[in-house]
């Protein structure tokens, strides 16, 4: 009568090369892949479903050791313990024990380093570090990331939630992200104590009740006729950059970071690459006649790759240059970014262009995901007409 267990021999294990499963008995199998890799497999049924647990490669785990491991698995099954679940639980326990030595600060630094290259603005890493260093690290101290709970998170947020609401809100999101990262890494388990929806929103007042919404001060579009001649009378790169920003309804960073390679002056198109856009989507800006003329004026004083260079040829204009220009013009009552609101108010109140055309001119994303899925075009032709009308109004 053939043996029901210990069927294989050392010689059989060594010489067998054909891909397949070879039973040793007692749920233990020699597994050979199509690539010729040999390993041990423990196969069993659990709640009516087949499961397979790898025990290791043949070159590391010998036949005797594989039989011993299979025996342990069979004993676990007799005790109604799933061997795979037991192994996973052991690994998690070991990881959690090791995490006792891993602090929240360590995880935060690793998170920032991992995401640094993905952030479109290099300042984001500094902002993350500064807010966490100022508010979170002193409270969390050297505690392990696994020990961070709701009480500690609230101790960080409560003192500044009402007085520095925007900072507190961003700080909460950053803590939540770090804790999520730590959970995925296996350094902590359970719910995220920094989660807002269904958790902290029951403990903290709504932002709308404690934070006054403030908008960028904007120039009323009716005052543009008086403002634009004064702007055009100003000398320097900042004045030309600000006029281009107004005529294109773009953002500060998009203008000062503009390079010559982005412009097709013959076609009258400025293509801003996705990595420089807030929505991470390439944006084609139709240029009005005046905007094209301004860029051509910059060609006459061209130095370096930037259309609006700073004091050094290889660096762009400072992001404060246009704001400082407004201050010199005695217009510290408005902001550079506010000109986008000026354009939007003019377009919405004095023209018949559809809302989606006006929003596309500002490179705003579509919040409705279903609508966004079907909005494949960029309405360029209609936007070209809109921007020329805007330039005529500004003139």
GROMACS .gro file of C-alpha atoms in nm:
model
  395
    1UNK     CA    1   0.000   0.000   0.000
    2UNK     CA    2   0.155   0.335  -0.101
    3UNK     CA    3   0.256   0.578   0.168
    4UNK     CA    4   0.007   0.864   0.232
    5UNK     CA    5   0.282   1.092   0.362
    6UNK     CA    6   0.654   1.151   0.299
    7UNK     CA    7   0.623   1.032  -0.059
    8UNK     CA    8   0.910   1.236  -0.200
    9UNK     CA    9   1.280   1.170  -0.157
   10UNK     CA   10   1.575   1.407  -0.165
   11UNK     CA   11   1.679   1.257  -0.499
   12UNK     CA   12   1.331   1.305  -0.649
   13UNK     CA   13   1.324   1.669  -0.538
   14UNK     CA   14   1.667   1.730  -0.687
   15UNK     CA   15   1.611   1.556  -1.023
   16UNK     CA   16   1.251   1.647  -1.104
   17UNK     CA   17   1.238   1.939  -1.349
   18UNK     CA   18   0.903   1.911  -1.526
   19UNK     CA   19   0.668   2.198  -1.426
   20UNK     CA   20   0.381   2.093  -1.201
   21UNK     CA   21   0.280   1.996  -0.847
   22UNK     CA   22   0.424   1.685  -0.682
   23UNK     CA   23   0.255   1.565  -0.361
   24UNK     CA   24   0.463   1.466  -0.060
   25UNK     CA   25   0.147   1.393   0.140
   26UNK     CA   26  -0.006   1.575   0.433
   27UNK     CA   27  -0.099   1.872   0.212
   28UNK     CA   28   0.267   1.940   0.121
   29UNK     CA   29   0.363   1.980  -0.246
   30UNK     CA   30   0.677   2.039  -0.444
   31UNK     CA   31   0.591   2.317  -0.689
   32UNK     CA   32   0.790   2.367  -1.011
   33UNK     CA   33   0.707   2.667  -1.230
   34UNK     CA   34   0.741   2.691  -1.607
   35UNK     CA   35   1.062   2.885  -1.546
   36UNK     CA   36   1.204   2.590  -1.351
   37UNK     CA   37   1.179   2.752  -1.006
   38UNK     CA   38   1.119   2.499  -0.727
   39UNK     CA   39   0.939   2.581  -0.403
   40UNK     CA   40   0.723   2.425  -0.131
   41UNK     CA   41   0.348   2.474  -0.118
   42UNK     CA   42   0.102   2.385   0.158
   43UNK     CA   43  -0.250   2.338   0.011
   44UNK     CA   44  -0.566   2.311   0.220
   45UNK     CA   45  -0.938   2.391   0.230
   46UNK     CA   46  -1.074   2.664   0.454
   47UNK     CA   47  -1.449   2.727   0.482
   48UNK     CA   48  -1.503   2.548   0.155
   49UNK     CA   49  -1.240   2.746  -0.034
   50UNK     CA   50  -0.899   2.620  -0.149
   51UNK     CA   51  -0.594   2.807  -0.021
   52UNK     CA   52  -0.224   2.777  -0.090
   53UNK     CA   53   0.055   2.889   0.139
   54UNK     CA   54   0.411   2.918   0.013
   55UNK     CA   55   0.668   2.773   0.253
   56UNK     CA   56   0.981   2.886   0.073
   57UNK     CA   57   1.216   2.794  -0.212
   58UNK     CA   58   1.377   2.452  -0.229
   59UNK     CA   59   1.729   2.598  -0.237
   60UNK     CA   60   1.665   2.749   0.110
   61UNK     CA   61   1.408   2.515   0.269
   62UNK     CA   62   1.506   2.148   0.256
   63UNK     CA   63   1.267   1.854   0.241
   64UNK     CA   64   1.284   1.783   0.616
   65UNK     CA   65   1.226   2.146   0.708
   66UNK     CA   66   0.935   2.173   0.463
   67UNK     CA   67   0.773   1.866   0.627
   68UNK     CA   68   0.815   2.026   0.969
   69UNK     CA   69   0.652   2.348   0.848
   70UNK     CA   70   0.366   2.151   0.695
   71UNK     CA   71   0.317   1.966   1.025
   72UNK     CA   72   0.287   2.301   1.207
   73UNK     CA   73   0.025   2.412   0.954
   74UNK     CA   74  -0.178   2.093   0.999
   75UNK     CA   75  -0.176   2.139   1.376
   76UNK     CA   76  -0.300   2.496   1.334
   77UNK     CA   77  -0.587   2.369   1.119
   78UNK     CA   78  -0.678   2.119   1.393
   79UNK     CA   79  -0.701   2.416   1.631
   80UNK     CA   80  -0.925   2.597   1.379
   81UNK     CA   81  -0.649   2.844   1.294
   82UNK     CA   82  -0.590   2.947   0.934
   83UNK     CA   83  -0.212   2.920   0.871
   84UNK     CA   84  -0.206   3.210   0.623
   85UNK     CA   85  -0.403   3.439   0.854
   86UNK     CA   86  -0.181   3.340   1.145
   87UNK     CA   87   0.134   3.425   0.948
   88UNK     CA   88  -0.006   3.762   0.840
   89UNK     CA   89  -0.106   3.844   1.198
   90UNK     CA   90   0.244   3.759   1.315
   91UNK     CA   91   0.401   3.983   1.052
   92UNK     CA   92   0.173   4.273   1.142
   93UNK     CA   93   0.250   4.230   1.511
   94UNK     CA   94   0.622   4.236   1.437
   95UNK     CA   95   0.584   4.545   1.218
   96UNK     CA   96   0.375   4.721   1.483
   97UNK     CA   97   0.633   4.636   1.749
   98UNK     CA   98   0.906   4.781   1.529
   99UNK     CA   99   0.691   5.091   1.471
  100UNK     CA  100   0.713   5.174   1.840
  101UNK     CA  101   1.052   5.318   1.756
  102UNK     CA  102   0.924   5.520   1.454
  103UNK     CA  103   0.806   5.868   1.543
  104UNK     CA  104   0.547   6.083   1.369
  105UNK     CA  105   0.820   6.328   1.271
  106UNK     CA  106   1.020   6.052   1.106
  107UNK     CA  107   0.715   5.949   0.903
  108UNK     CA  108   0.638   6.311   0.811
  109UNK     CA  109   0.992   6.365   0.685
  110UNK     CA  110   0.975   6.045   0.479
  111UNK     CA  111   0.635   6.147   0.338
  112UNK     CA  112   0.761   6.492   0.237
  113UNK     CA  113   1.069   6.344   0.073
  114UNK     CA  114   0.860   6.090  -0.119
  115UNK     CA  115   0.621   6.353  -0.254
  116UNK     CA  116   0.865   6.639  -0.308
  117UNK     CA  117   0.915   6.570  -0.680
  118UNK     CA  118   0.540   6.543  -0.739
  119UNK     CA  119   0.457   6.886  -0.598
  120UNK     CA  120   0.443   7.149  -0.870
  121UNK     CA  121   0.577   7.419  -0.639
  122UNK     CA  122   0.908   7.365  -0.459
  123UNK     CA  123   0.777   7.577  -0.173
  124UNK     CA  124   0.521   7.310  -0.080
  125UNK     CA  125   0.783   7.098   0.096
  126UNK     CA  126   0.894   7.400   0.302
  127UNK     CA  127   0.533   7.484   0.387
  128UNK     CA  128   0.469   7.128   0.503
  129UNK     CA  129   0.784   7.126   0.713
  130UNK     CA  130   0.719   7.469   0.865
  131UNK     CA  131   0.358   7.404   0.972
  132UNK     CA  132   0.434   7.060   1.114
  133UNK     CA  133   0.743   7.190   1.294
  134UNK     CA  134   0.556   7.486   1.440
  135UNK     CA  135   0.236   7.317   1.552
  136UNK     CA  136   0.250   6.935   1.539
  137UNK     CA  137   0.599   6.824   1.643
  138UNK     CA  138   0.597   7.007   1.980
  139UNK     CA  139   0.271   6.830   2.077
  140UNK     CA  140   0.345   6.489   1.933
  141UNK     CA  141   0.701   6.512   2.068
  142UNK     CA  142   0.894   6.187   2.017
  143UNK     CA  143   0.586   5.963   2.042
  144UNK     CA  144   0.563   5.678   1.797
  145UNK     CA  145   0.334   5.733   1.502
  146UNK     CA  146   0.121   5.442   1.628
  147UNK     CA  147   0.045   5.638   1.945
  148UNK     CA  148  -0.106   5.942   1.772
  149UNK     CA  149  -0.474   5.953   1.863
  150UNK     CA  150  -0.769   6.194   1.845
  151UNK     CA  151  -0.680   6.360   2.175
  152UNK     CA  152  -0.333   6.454   2.050
  153UNK     CA  153  -0.463   6.573   1.713
  154UNK     CA  154  -0.720   6.793   1.886
  155UNK     CA  155  -0.448   6.929   2.114
  156UNK     CA  156  -0.268   7.048   1.800
  157UNK     CA  157  -0.569   7.191   1.618
  158UNK     CA  158  -0.796   7.342   1.882
  159UNK     CA  159  -0.572   7.637   1.983
  160UNK     CA  160  -0.554   7.768   1.624
  161UNK     CA  161  -0.879   7.647   1.466
  162UNK     CA  162  -1.067   7.969   1.534
  163UNK     CA  163  -0.779   8.217   1.498
  164UNK     CA  164  -0.577   8.065   1.214
  165UNK     CA  165  -0.844   7.858   1.045
  166UNK     CA  166  -0.680   7.827   0.703
  167UNK     CA  167  -0.349   7.719   0.856
  168UNK     CA  168  -0.524   7.478   1.092
  169UNK     CA  169  -0.724   7.325   0.807
  170UNK     CA  170  -0.412   7.264   0.597
  171UNK     CA  171  -0.229   7.131   0.902
  172UNK     CA  172  -0.508   6.881   0.970
  173UNK     CA  173  -0.492   6.757   0.611
  174UNK     CA  174  -0.115   6.717   0.633
  175UNK     CA  175  -0.136   6.521   0.957
  176UNK     CA  176  -0.404   6.299   0.802
  177UNK     CA  177  -0.183   6.232   0.498
  178UNK     CA  178   0.118   6.140   0.710
  179UNK     CA  179  -0.089   5.904   0.925
  180UNK     CA  180  -0.239   5.741   0.613
  181UNK     CA  181   0.113   5.692   0.479
  182UNK     CA  182   0.219   5.536   0.809
  183UNK     CA  183  -0.081   5.301   0.803
  184UNK     CA  184  -0.004   5.180   0.451
  185UNK     CA  185   0.356   5.127   0.558
  186UNK     CA  186   0.235   4.914   0.846
  187UNK     CA  187   0.356   5.148   1.120
  188UNK     CA  188   0.007   5.194   1.268
  189UNK     CA  189  -0.338   5.038   1.246
  190UNK     CA  190  -0.698   5.151   1.287
  191UNK     CA  191  -0.889   5.462   1.186
  192UNK     CA  192  -0.711   5.788   1.105
  193UNK     CA  193  -0.762   6.024   1.403
  194UNK     CA  194  -0.707   6.329   1.181
  195UNK     CA  195  -0.992   6.241   0.943
  196UNK     CA  196  -1.238   6.527   0.915
  197UNK     CA  197  -1.558   6.379   0.771
  198UNK     CA  198  -1.749   6.177   1.026
  199UNK     CA  199  -1.484   6.233   1.292
  200UNK     CA  200  -1.320   6.568   1.365
  201UNK     CA  201  -1.610   6.756   1.209
  202UNK     CA  202  -1.814   6.646   1.512
  203UNK     CA  203  -1.556   6.802   1.747
  204UNK     CA  204  -1.454   7.118   1.561
  205UNK     CA  205  -1.684   7.400   1.444
  206UNK     CA  206  -1.729   7.438   1.069
  207UNK     CA  207  -1.472   7.656   0.899
  208UNK     CA  208  -1.746   7.876   0.757
  209UNK     CA  209  -1.853   7.968   1.111
  210UNK     CA  210  -1.511   8.068   1.239
  211UNK     CA  211  -1.332   8.188   0.925
  212UNK     CA  212  -1.430   8.501   0.742
  213UNK     CA  213  -1.400   8.446   0.368
  214UNK     CA  214  -1.173   8.706   0.210
  215UNK     CA  215  -1.119   8.748  -0.163
  216UNK     CA  216  -0.824   8.899  -0.345
  217UNK     CA  217  -0.895   9.273  -0.372
  218UNK     CA  218  -0.981   9.335  -0.736
  219UNK     CA  219  -1.009   9.642  -0.957
  220UNK     CA  220  -1.369   9.702  -1.073
  221UNK     CA  221  -1.380   9.652  -1.448
  222UNK     CA  222  -1.534   9.999  -1.489
  223UNK     CA  223  -1.206  10.147  -1.359
  224UNK     CA  224  -0.986   9.973  -1.616
  225UNK     CA  225  -1.014  10.259  -1.863
  226UNK     CA  226  -0.839  10.485  -1.612
  227UNK     CA  227  -0.592  10.225  -1.487
  228UNK     CA  228  -0.453  10.086  -1.814
  229UNK     CA  229  -0.302  10.414  -1.948
  230UNK     CA  230  -0.120  10.460  -1.617
  231UNK     CA  231   0.011  10.105  -1.635
  232UNK     CA  232   0.133  10.149  -1.993
  233UNK     CA  233   0.314  10.465  -1.886
  234UNK     CA  234   0.524  10.261  -1.642
  235UNK     CA  235   0.867  10.144  -1.750
  236UNK     CA  236   1.030   9.810  -1.689
  237UNK     CA  237   0.969   9.439  -1.727
  238UNK     CA  238   0.719   9.420  -1.441
  239UNK     CA  239   0.484   9.664  -1.615
  240UNK     CA  240   0.491   9.464  -1.940
  241UNK     CA  241   0.438   9.139  -1.747
  242UNK     CA  242   0.142   9.280  -1.556
  243UNK     CA  243  -0.025   9.401  -1.875
  244UNK     CA  244   0.017   9.057  -2.033
  245UNK     CA  245  -0.126   8.899  -1.717
  246UNK     CA  246  -0.431   9.127  -1.736
  247UNK     CA  247  -0.486   9.071  -2.108
  248UNK     CA  248  -0.459   8.690  -2.078
  249UNK     CA  249  -0.636   8.650  -1.740
  250UNK     CA  250  -0.354   8.420  -1.628
  251UNK     CA  251  -0.185   8.372  -1.292
  252UNK     CA  252   0.136   8.530  -1.164
  253UNK     CA  253   0.345   8.212  -1.177
  254UNK     CA  254   0.222   8.134  -1.528
  255UNK     CA  255   0.339   8.472  -1.657
  256UNK     CA  256   0.673   8.507  -1.481
  257UNK     CA  257   0.763   8.146  -1.564
  258UNK     CA  258   0.682   8.186  -1.935
  259UNK     CA  259   0.965   8.086  -2.171
  260UNK     CA  260   1.011   8.169  -2.538
  261UNK     CA  261   0.955   7.809  -2.640
  262UNK     CA  262   0.593   7.832  -2.519
  263UNK     CA  263   0.498   8.104  -2.770
  264UNK     CA  264   0.390   8.078  -3.131
  265UNK     CA  265   0.367   8.445  -3.221
  266UNK     CA  266   0.273   8.372  -3.583
  267UNK     CA  267  -0.035   8.179  -3.472
  268UNK     CA  268  -0.094   8.399  -3.168
  269UNK     CA  269  -0.091   8.112  -2.921
  270UNK     CA  270   0.077   8.074  -2.584
  271UNK     CA  271   0.085   7.709  -2.470
  272UNK     CA  272   0.149   7.671  -2.099
  273UNK     CA  273   0.268   7.315  -2.018
  274UNK     CA  274   0.073   7.105  -1.769
  275UNK     CA  275   0.347   7.109  -1.505
  276UNK     CA  276   0.312   7.488  -1.473
  277UNK     CA  277  -0.067   7.488  -1.446
  278UNK     CA  278  -0.266   7.470  -1.124
  279UNK     CA  279  -0.494   7.199  -1.268
  280UNK     CA  280  -0.197   7.006  -1.411
  281UNK     CA  281  -0.348   7.031  -1.760
  282UNK     CA  282  -0.192   7.200  -2.063
  283UNK     CA  283  -0.354   7.538  -2.130
  284UNK     CA  284  -0.356   7.715  -2.466
  285UNK     CA  285  -0.395   8.090  -2.432
  286UNK     CA  286  -0.525   8.276  -2.739
  287UNK     CA  287  -0.330   8.601  -2.770
  288UNK     CA  288  -0.496   8.931  -2.853
  289UNK     CA  289  -0.316   9.169  -3.089
  290UNK     CA  290  -0.197   9.383  -2.799
  291UNK     CA  291  -0.068   9.083  -2.602
  292UNK     CA  292   0.128   8.963  -2.905
  293UNK     CA  293   0.275   9.311  -2.948
  294UNK     CA  294   0.388   9.314  -2.585
  295UNK     CA  295   0.569   8.982  -2.620
  296UNK     CA  296   0.734   9.101  -2.940
  297UNK     CA  297   0.850   9.409  -2.750
  298UNK     CA  298   1.022   9.173  -2.506
  299UNK     CA  299   1.204   9.011  -2.797
  300UNK     CA  300   1.384   9.339  -2.853
  301UNK     CA  301   1.540   9.312  -2.507
  302UNK     CA  302   1.561   8.933  -2.503
  303UNK     CA  303   1.812   8.783  -2.262
  304UNK     CA  304   1.786   8.419  -2.163
  305UNK     CA  305   1.498   8.174  -2.186
  306UNK     CA  306   1.243   8.372  -1.986
  307UNK     CA  307   1.013   8.619  -2.161
  308UNK     CA  308   1.010   8.830  -1.845
  309UNK     CA  309   1.356   8.780  -1.694
  310UNK     CA  310   1.462   8.890  -1.349
  311UNK     CA  311   1.777   9.073  -1.258
  312UNK     CA  312   1.974   8.765  -1.357
  313UNK     CA  313   1.937   8.642  -1.712
  314UNK     CA  314   1.878   8.280  -1.609
  315UNK     CA  315   1.609   8.356  -1.352
  316UNK     CA  316   1.250   8.476  -1.403
  317UNK     CA  317   1.095   8.793  -1.274
  318UNK     CA  318   1.029   8.785  -0.899
  319UNK     CA  319   0.676   8.685  -0.800
  320UNK     CA  320   0.663   9.008  -0.597
  321UNK     CA  321   0.767   9.239  -0.882
  322UNK     CA  322   0.414   9.309  -1.012
  323UNK     CA  323   0.274   9.361  -0.663
  324UNK     CA  324   0.555   9.607  -0.588
  325UNK     CA  325   0.471   9.784  -0.915
  326UNK     CA  326   0.112   9.830  -0.795
  327UNK     CA  327   0.244   9.975  -0.471
  328UNK     CA  328   0.460  10.224  -0.664
  329UNK     CA  329   0.147  10.319  -0.860
  330UNK     CA  330  -0.026  10.389  -0.525
  331UNK     CA  331  -0.264  10.099  -0.587
  332UNK     CA  332  -0.199   9.886  -0.281
  333UNK     CA  333  -0.578   9.852  -0.254
  334UNK     CA  334  -0.577   9.582  -0.525
  335UNK     CA  335  -0.381   9.264  -0.593
  336UNK     CA  336  -0.230   9.108  -0.903
  337UNK     CA  337  -0.443   8.795  -0.873
  338UNK     CA  338  -0.751   9.014  -0.842
  339UNK     CA  339  -0.734   9.101  -1.212
  340UNK     CA  340  -0.868   8.752  -1.287
  341UNK     CA  341  -1.179   8.851  -1.093
  342UNK     CA  342  -1.192   9.179  -1.286
  343UNK     CA  343  -1.194   8.982  -1.611
  344UNK     CA  344  -1.455   8.735  -1.485
  345UNK     CA  345  -1.689   9.011  -1.365
  346UNK     CA  346  -1.658   9.191  -1.700
  347UNK     CA  347  -1.721   8.872  -1.899
  348UNK     CA  348  -2.018   8.769  -1.686
  349UNK     CA  349  -2.186   9.107  -1.661
  350UNK     CA  350  -2.123   9.276  -1.996
  351UNK     CA  351  -2.088   8.997  -2.255
  352UNK     CA  352  -2.300   8.711  -2.386
  353UNK     CA  353  -2.023   8.452  -2.385
  354UNK     CA  354  -2.135   8.123  -2.223
  355UNK     CA  355  -2.019   8.050  -1.872
  356UNK     CA  356  -1.809   7.752  -1.983
  357UNK     CA  357  -1.614   7.974  -2.225
  358UNK     CA  358  -1.538   8.227  -1.952
  359UNK     CA  359  -1.433   7.954  -1.709
  360UNK     CA  360  -1.214   7.790  -1.973
  361UNK     CA  361  -1.040   8.124  -2.027
  362UNK     CA  362  -0.944   8.117  -1.658
  363UNK     CA  363  -0.831   7.752  -1.687
  364UNK     CA  364  -1.076   7.652  -1.417
  365UNK     CA  365  -1.148   7.283  -1.377
  366UNK     CA  366  -1.498   7.140  -1.412
  367UNK     CA  367  -1.616   7.021  -1.071
  368UNK     CA  368  -1.882   6.787  -1.208
  369UNK     CA  369  -1.690   6.468  -1.298
  370UNK     CA  370  -1.953   6.350  -1.545
  371UNK     CA  371  -1.951   6.684  -1.725
  372UNK     CA  372  -1.570   6.691  -1.722
  373UNK     CA  373  -1.554   6.346  -1.880
  374UNK     CA  374  -1.736   6.472  -2.189
  375UNK     CA  375  -1.569   6.816  -2.208
  376UNK     CA  376  -1.275   6.711  -2.425
  377UNK     CA  377  -1.222   7.038  -2.618
  378UNK     CA  378  -1.076   7.364  -2.487
  379UNK     CA  379  -1.317   7.604  -2.669
  380UNK     CA  380  -1.014   7.776  -2.819
  381UNK     CA  381  -1.188   7.953  -3.108
  382UNK     CA  382  -1.456   8.100  -2.884
  383UNK     CA  383  -1.198   8.197  -2.624
  384UNK     CA  384  -0.991   8.374  -2.891
  385UNK     CA  385  -1.287   8.601  -2.967
  386UNK     CA  386  -1.349   8.657  -2.597
  387UNK     CA  387  -0.987   8.755  -2.525
  388UNK     CA  388  -0.978   8.999  -2.819
  389UNK     CA  389  -1.296   9.163  -2.691
  390UNK     CA  390  -1.135   9.183  -2.348
  391UNK     CA  391  -0.824   9.345  -2.497
  392UNK     CA  392  -1.043   9.596  -2.680
  393UNK     CA  393  -1.218   9.678  -2.354
  394UNK     CA  394  -0.884   9.718  -2.175
  395UNK     CA  395  -0.770   9.955  -2.449
   0.00000   0.00000   0.00000
